XYZ file of C-alpha atoms in Angstrom:
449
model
C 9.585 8.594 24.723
C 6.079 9.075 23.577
C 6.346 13.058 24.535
C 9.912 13.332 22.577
C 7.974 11.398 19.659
C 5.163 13.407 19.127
C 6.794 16.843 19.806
C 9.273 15.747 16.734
C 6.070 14.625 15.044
C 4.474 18.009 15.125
C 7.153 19.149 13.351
C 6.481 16.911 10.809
C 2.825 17.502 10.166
C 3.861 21.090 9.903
C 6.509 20.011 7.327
C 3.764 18.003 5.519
C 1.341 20.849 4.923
C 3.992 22.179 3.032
C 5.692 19.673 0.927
C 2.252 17.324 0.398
C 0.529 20.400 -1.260
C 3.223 20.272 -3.995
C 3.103 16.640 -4.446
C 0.245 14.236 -4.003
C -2.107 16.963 -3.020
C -1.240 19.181 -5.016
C -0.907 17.407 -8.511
C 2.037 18.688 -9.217
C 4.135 15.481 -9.664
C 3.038 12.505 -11.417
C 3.771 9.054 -9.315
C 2.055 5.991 -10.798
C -0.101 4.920 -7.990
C 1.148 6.728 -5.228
C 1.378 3.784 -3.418
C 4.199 1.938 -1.757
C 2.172 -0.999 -3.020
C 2.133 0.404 -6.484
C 3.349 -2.539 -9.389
C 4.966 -0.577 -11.219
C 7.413 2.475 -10.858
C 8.419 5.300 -13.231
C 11.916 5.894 -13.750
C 13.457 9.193 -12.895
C 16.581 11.209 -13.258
C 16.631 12.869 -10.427
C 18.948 11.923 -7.676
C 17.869 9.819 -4.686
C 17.332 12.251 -1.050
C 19.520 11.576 2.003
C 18.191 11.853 5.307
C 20.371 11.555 8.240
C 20.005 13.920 10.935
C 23.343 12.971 13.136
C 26.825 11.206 12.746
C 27.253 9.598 15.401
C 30.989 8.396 15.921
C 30.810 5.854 19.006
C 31.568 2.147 18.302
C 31.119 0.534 21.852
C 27.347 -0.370 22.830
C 25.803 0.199 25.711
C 23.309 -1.771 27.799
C 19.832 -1.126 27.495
C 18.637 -3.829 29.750
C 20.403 -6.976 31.439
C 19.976 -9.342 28.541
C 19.757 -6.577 25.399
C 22.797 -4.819 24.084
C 22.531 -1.906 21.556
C 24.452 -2.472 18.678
C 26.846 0.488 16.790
C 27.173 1.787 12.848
C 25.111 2.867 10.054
C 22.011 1.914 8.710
C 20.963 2.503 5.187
C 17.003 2.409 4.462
C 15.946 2.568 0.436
C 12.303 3.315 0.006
C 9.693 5.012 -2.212
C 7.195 6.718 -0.115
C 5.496 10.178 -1.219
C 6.707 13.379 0.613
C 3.906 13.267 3.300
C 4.847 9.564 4.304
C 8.813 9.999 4.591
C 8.158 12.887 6.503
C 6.406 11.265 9.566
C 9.467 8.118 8.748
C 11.964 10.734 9.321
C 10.572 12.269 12.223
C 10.169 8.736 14.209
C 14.550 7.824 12.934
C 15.305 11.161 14.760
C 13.769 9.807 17.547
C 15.238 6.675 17.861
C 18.348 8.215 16.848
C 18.157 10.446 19.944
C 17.562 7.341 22.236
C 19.930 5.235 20.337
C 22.788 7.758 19.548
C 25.262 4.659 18.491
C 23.126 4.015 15.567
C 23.037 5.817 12.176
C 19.542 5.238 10.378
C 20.025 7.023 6.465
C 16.682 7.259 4.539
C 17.070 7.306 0.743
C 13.840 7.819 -1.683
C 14.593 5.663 -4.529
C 11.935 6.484 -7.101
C 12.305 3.364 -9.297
C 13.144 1.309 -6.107
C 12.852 -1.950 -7.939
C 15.482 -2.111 -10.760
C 17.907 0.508 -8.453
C 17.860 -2.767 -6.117
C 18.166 -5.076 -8.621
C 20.900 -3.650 -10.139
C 22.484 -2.349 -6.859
C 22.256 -5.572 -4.618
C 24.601 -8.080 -6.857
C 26.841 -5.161 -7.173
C 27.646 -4.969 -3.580
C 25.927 -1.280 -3.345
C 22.832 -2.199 -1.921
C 21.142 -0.845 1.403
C 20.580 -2.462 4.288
C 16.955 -2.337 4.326
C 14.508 -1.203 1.571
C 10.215 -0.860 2.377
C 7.784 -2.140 -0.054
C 4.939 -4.415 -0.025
C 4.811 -7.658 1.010
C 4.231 -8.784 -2.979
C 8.048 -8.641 -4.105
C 8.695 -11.286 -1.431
C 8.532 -13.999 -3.687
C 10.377 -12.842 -6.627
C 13.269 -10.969 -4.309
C 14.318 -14.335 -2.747
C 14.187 -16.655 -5.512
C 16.626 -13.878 -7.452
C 19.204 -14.218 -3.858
C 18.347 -10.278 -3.024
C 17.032 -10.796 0.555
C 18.533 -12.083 3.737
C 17.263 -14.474 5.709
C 16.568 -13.097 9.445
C 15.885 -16.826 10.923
C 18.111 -16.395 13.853
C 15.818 -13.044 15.273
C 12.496 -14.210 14.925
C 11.060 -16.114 17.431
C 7.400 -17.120 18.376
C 7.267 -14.565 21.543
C 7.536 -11.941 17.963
C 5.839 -13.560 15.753
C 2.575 -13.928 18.128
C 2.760 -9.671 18.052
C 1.500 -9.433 14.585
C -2.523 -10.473 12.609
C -2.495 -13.287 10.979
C -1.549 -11.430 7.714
C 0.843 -10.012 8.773
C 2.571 -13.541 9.993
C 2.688 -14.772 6.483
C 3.613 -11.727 4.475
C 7.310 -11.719 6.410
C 7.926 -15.672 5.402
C 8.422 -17.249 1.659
C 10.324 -20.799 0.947
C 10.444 -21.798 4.839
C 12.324 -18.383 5.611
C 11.899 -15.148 6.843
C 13.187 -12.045 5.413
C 11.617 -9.166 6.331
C 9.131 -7.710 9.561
C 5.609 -5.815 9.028
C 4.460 -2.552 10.020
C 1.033 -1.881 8.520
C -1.785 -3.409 6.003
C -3.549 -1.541 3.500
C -5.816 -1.659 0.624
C -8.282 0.920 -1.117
C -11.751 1.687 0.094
C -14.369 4.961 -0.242
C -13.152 7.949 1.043
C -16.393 9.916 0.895
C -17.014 13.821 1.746
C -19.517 14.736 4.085
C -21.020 18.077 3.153
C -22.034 15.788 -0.297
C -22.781 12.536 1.459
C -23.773 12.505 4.934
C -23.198 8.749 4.853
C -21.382 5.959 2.439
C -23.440 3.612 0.729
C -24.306 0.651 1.990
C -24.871 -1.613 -1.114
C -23.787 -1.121 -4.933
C -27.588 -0.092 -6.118
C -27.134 3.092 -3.143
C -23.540 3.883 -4.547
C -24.802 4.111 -8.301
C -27.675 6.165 -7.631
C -25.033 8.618 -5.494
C -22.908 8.506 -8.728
C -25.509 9.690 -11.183
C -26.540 12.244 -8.944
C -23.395 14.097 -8.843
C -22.306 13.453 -12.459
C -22.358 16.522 -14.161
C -19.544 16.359 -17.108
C -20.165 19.462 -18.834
C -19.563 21.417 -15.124
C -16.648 18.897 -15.140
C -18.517 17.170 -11.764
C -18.147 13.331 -11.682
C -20.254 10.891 -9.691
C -17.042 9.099 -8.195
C -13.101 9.943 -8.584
C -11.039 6.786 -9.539
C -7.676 5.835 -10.178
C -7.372 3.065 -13.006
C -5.046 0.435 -13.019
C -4.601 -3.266 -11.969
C -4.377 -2.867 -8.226
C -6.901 -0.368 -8.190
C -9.924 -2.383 -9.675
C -8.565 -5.681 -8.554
C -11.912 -5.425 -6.032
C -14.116 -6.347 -9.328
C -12.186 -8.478 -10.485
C -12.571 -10.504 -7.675
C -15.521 -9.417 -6.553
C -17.479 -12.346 -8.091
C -15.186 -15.004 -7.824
C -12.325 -14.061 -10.324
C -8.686 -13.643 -9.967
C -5.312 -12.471 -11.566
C -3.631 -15.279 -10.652
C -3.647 -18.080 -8.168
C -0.667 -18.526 -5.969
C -1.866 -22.343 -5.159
C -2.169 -23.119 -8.986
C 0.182 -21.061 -10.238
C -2.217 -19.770 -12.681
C -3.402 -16.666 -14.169
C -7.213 -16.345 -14.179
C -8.404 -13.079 -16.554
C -9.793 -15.805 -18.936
C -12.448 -17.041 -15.850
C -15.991 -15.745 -16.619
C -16.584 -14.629 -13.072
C -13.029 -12.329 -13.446
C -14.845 -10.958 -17.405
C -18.104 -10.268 -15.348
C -16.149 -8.361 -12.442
C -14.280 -6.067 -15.673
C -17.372 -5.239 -17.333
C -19.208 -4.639 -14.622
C -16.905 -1.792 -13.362
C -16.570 -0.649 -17.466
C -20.328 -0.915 -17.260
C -21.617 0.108 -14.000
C -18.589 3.080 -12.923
C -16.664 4.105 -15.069
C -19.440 6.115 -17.078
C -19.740 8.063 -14.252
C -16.328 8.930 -14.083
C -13.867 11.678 -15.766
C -12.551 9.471 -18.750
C -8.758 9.169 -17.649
C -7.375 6.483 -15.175
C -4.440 9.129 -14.127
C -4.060 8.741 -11.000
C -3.520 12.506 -10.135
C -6.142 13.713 -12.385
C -8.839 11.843 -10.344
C -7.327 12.296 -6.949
C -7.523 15.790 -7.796
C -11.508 15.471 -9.007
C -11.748 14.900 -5.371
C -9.493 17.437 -3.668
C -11.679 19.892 -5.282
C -14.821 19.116 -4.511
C -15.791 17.773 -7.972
C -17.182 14.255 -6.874
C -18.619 13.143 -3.599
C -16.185 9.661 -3.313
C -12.830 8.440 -4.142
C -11.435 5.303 -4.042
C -7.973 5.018 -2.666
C -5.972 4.418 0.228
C -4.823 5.666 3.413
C -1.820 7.005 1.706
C -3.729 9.545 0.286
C -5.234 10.810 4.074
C -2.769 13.017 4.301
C -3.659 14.971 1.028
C -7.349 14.577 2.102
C -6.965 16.464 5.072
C -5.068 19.089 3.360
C -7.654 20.273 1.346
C -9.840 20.244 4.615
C -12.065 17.742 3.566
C -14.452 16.616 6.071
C -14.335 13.201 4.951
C -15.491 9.743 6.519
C -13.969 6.022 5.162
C -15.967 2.826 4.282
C -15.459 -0.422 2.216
C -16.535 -0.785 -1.267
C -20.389 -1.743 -0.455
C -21.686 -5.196 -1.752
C -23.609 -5.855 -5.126
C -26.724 -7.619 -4.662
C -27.979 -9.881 -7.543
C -30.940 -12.534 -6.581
C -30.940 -11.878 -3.022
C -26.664 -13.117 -3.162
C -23.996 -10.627 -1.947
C -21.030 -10.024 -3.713
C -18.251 -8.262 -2.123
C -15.408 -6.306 -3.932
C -12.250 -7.821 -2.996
C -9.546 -5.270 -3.476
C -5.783 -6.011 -3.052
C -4.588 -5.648 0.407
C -1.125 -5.272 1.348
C 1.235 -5.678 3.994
C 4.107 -2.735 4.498
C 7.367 -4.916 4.793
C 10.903 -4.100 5.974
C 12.681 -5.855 3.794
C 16.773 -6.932 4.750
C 18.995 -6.991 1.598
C 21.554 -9.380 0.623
C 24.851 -8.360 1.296
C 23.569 -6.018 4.476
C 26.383 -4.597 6.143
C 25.830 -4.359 9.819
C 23.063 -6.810 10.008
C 22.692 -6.459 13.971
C 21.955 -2.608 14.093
C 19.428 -3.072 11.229
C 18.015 -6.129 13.196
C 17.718 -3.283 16.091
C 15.988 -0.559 14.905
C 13.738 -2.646 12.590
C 12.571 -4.800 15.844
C 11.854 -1.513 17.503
C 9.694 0.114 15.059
C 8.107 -2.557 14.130
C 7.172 -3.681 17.746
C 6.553 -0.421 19.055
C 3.319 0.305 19.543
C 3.698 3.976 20.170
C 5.393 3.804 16.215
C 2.534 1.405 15.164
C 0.095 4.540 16.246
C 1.877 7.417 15.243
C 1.927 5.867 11.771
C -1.971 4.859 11.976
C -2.874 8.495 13.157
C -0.622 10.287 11.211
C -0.718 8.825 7.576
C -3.779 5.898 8.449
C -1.624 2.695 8.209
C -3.602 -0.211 9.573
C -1.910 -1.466 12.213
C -0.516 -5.154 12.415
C 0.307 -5.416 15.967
C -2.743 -7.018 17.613
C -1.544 -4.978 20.532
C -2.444 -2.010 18.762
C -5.032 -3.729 16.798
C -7.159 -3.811 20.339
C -6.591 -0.312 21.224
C -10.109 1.426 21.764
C -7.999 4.595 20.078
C -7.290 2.837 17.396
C -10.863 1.575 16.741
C -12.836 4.563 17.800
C -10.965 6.390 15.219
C -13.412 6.227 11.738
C -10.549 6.345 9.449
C -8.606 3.553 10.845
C -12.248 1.759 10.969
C -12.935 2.194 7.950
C -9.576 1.243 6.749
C -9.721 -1.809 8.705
C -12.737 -2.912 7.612
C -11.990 -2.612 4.277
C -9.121 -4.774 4.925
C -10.631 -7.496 6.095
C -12.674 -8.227 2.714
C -8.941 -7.606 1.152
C -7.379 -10.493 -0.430
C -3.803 -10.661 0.575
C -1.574 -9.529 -3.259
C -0.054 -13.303 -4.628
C 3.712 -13.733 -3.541
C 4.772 -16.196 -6.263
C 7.321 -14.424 -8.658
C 5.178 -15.389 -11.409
C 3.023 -12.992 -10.231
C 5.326 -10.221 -11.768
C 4.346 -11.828 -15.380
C 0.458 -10.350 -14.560
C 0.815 -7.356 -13.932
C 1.720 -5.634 -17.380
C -1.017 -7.767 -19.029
C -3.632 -6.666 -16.996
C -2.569 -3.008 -17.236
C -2.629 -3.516 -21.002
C -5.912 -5.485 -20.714
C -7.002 -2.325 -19.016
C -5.408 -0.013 -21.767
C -7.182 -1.480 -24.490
C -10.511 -1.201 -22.987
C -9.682 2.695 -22.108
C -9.989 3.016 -25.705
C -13.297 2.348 -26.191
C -15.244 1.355 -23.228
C -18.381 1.410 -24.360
C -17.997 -0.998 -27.600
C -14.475 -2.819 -26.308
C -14.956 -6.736 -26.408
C -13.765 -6.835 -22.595
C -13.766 -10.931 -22.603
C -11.541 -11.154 -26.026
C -8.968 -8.697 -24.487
C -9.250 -10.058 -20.814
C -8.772 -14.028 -22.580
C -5.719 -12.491 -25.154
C -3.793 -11.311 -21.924
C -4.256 -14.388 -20.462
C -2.212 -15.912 -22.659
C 0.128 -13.695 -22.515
C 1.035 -14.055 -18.949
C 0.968 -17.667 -19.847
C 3.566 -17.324 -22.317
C 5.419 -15.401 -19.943
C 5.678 -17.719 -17.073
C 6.631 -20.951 -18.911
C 9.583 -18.536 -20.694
C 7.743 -18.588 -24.069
């Protein structure tokens, strides 16, 4: 299998020079974080793409070993990966297709995945499956779109997957979903600029105003703005969004004001004054700053524009001999099963095998830099002698796992407006006032006021 699986892969990564240099490498379209763990989507017009690569018309199964039986029908994924990631996805469903000929797997790229399933799943037209984060957990079971997938898991599967990963599949005493990677953001950094990343805050400033060179239209670091993507200062000493435990939001905390105005204070002046997403992923692509922060969804672009490139956390800030670490958002990749699934068995199937597969969990690390979850893979001296996936990794563990609670959906706008208001005037913007005016907002929000 792993021969068949990486021939059809090279396929792919031929496909993906093509199609990522007109998308996330490229510039030319404009996806909010290009994320699957993005928080918000844009809508579109555009209709959803179809990917099935056979038809397969037998309904019997057919023994695969003396106590597993392979089911028989059609499988219907929804996701919202860029080009570059459904590319490698639908290179590993031919594959499985070609072992598993009685089962169907259809990929569909929803754009605006979350209201299509929200407005799809009580209407009976729902998929099977859908992929996103492990953040809509919460809010997609207590609105009765998930199904429960007790009856599969089992300790001998659970005991496969990090810690992390173990408690992004359950919410409520159930389990709805399985895990395939982790992620979060973290320095990408190119070498011909910066032989090596910084190792504290004071060495990644003095890199920044170095390279920042506005009127050449040169900037000392390339980086996307939004709530997910500076989470890491927010937290970094001590604050929060929002506290699953509590229930709370937290932008009003003086430890979450300090970790805003010291990015407003300390980065962003060194930065190309937009927090589009492509405009500063493209800074980077072209050689016009020496970092980026992202994540390993945007590898694939990276090594298009043959960057020679090298990954590291977000380095510590040192203030009176203390270290304080910026915590960025880290997310698990889920497989989610929707209510009202229509041949629960076959999607059981093919979601236990890529999901325990650890020539899957690989292909995906090398191929678009997921972070393995499968300890398995986790231990595999290719896995860690790769400096992407290290990096990556590393990054991951100072993460802090994204809050589950469906109140959580009530902080996101805020702190993207929060974020807004300061973009007007960052220098003179009274960052506490907004941060404390937001709070209350999301407040208002989650006791229905």
């Amino acid at each position: 299998m792993k021969k068949a699986l990486f021939a059809l892969l090279l396929v792919a990564v031929l496909a993906v020079a093509v199609v990522a240099s007109g998308c996330i490498g490229g510039g030319t379209t404009t996806p909010t974080t290009s994320s699957p763990t993005q928080t918000t989507t844009s809508e579109t017009t555009s209709s959803p793409t179809k990917t099935t690569t056979s038809s397969p018309t037998e309904t019997t199964t057919t023994t695969t070993t003396e106590s597993e039986k392979v089911p028989s029908g059609k499988v219907v994924i929804w996701h919202a990966m860029q080009p570059n990631e459904a590319q490698v996805f639908e290179s590993i469903i031919e594959e499985f297709m070609a072992e598993y000929p009685s089962i169907e797997i259809v990929l569909e790229q929803k754009p605006n995945l979350e209201d299509a399933l929200k407005a799809a799943i009580p209407a009976g037209q729902g998929p099977d499956l859908f992929i996103w984060a492990h953040d809509w957990i919460g809010k997609f079971a207590e609105a009765g779109l998930l199904e429960p997938i007790d009856e599969y898991i089992t300790p001998d599967i659970l005991d496969k997957f990090s810690g992390m990963a173990k408690e992004a599949i359950e919410y409520g005493g159930h389990y709805y979903a399985m895990p395939f990677a982790a992620e979060t953001v973290a320095i990408i950094y190119n070498k011909k600029m910066i032989s090596e990343p910084p190792k504290t805050f004071d060495e990644m400033k003095a890199i920044m105003e170095k390279y920042y060179k506005p009127d050449e239209e040169k900037y000392g670091i390339a980086y996307p703005i939004n709530a997910y993507f500076i989470s890491a200062w927010a937290h970094a000493f001590g604050g929060y969004y929002f506290d699953d435990k509590t229930k709370q939001p937290g932008l009003d905390k003086p430890e979450t004001i300090k970790g805003f105005e010291f990015f407003f204070k300390n980065i962003f002046p060194y930065m190309a004054p937009t927090g589009d997403y492509n405009t500063q992923q493209a800074i980077f692509l072209e050689g016009r700053a020496p970092m980026m922060v992202n994540g390993p969804w945007s590898i694939g672009s990276v090594k298009d524009a043959g960057i020679d490139f090298g990954v590291a956390p977000l380095p510590p800030i040192i203030e009176n001999g203390k270290e304080y670490y910026p915590r960025p958002y880290g997310g698990v990749k889920l497989i989610y099963f929707a209510k009202g699934i229509k041949n629960k068995d076959a999607a059981w199937f093919f979601v236990k095998w890529f999901t325990t597969n650890p020539e899957v969990a690989k292909t995906l690390a090398k191929e678009l830099g997921y972070i393995p979850v499968l300890k398995e893979v986790l231990n595999d001296p290719e896995i860690q002698s790769d400096p992407v996936l290290y990096g990556f990794g590393k990054a991951v563990e100072y993460a802090i796992p994204m809050p589950k609670s469906p109140e959580m959906g009530s902080v996101w706008g805020p702190v993207d407006t929060a974020i807004t208001e300061i973009l007007k005037d960052p220098q003179n913007a009274d960052i506490a006032a907004i941060l404390k005016a937001q709070n209350e907002e999301i407040l208002k929000a989650i006791s229905g006021g």
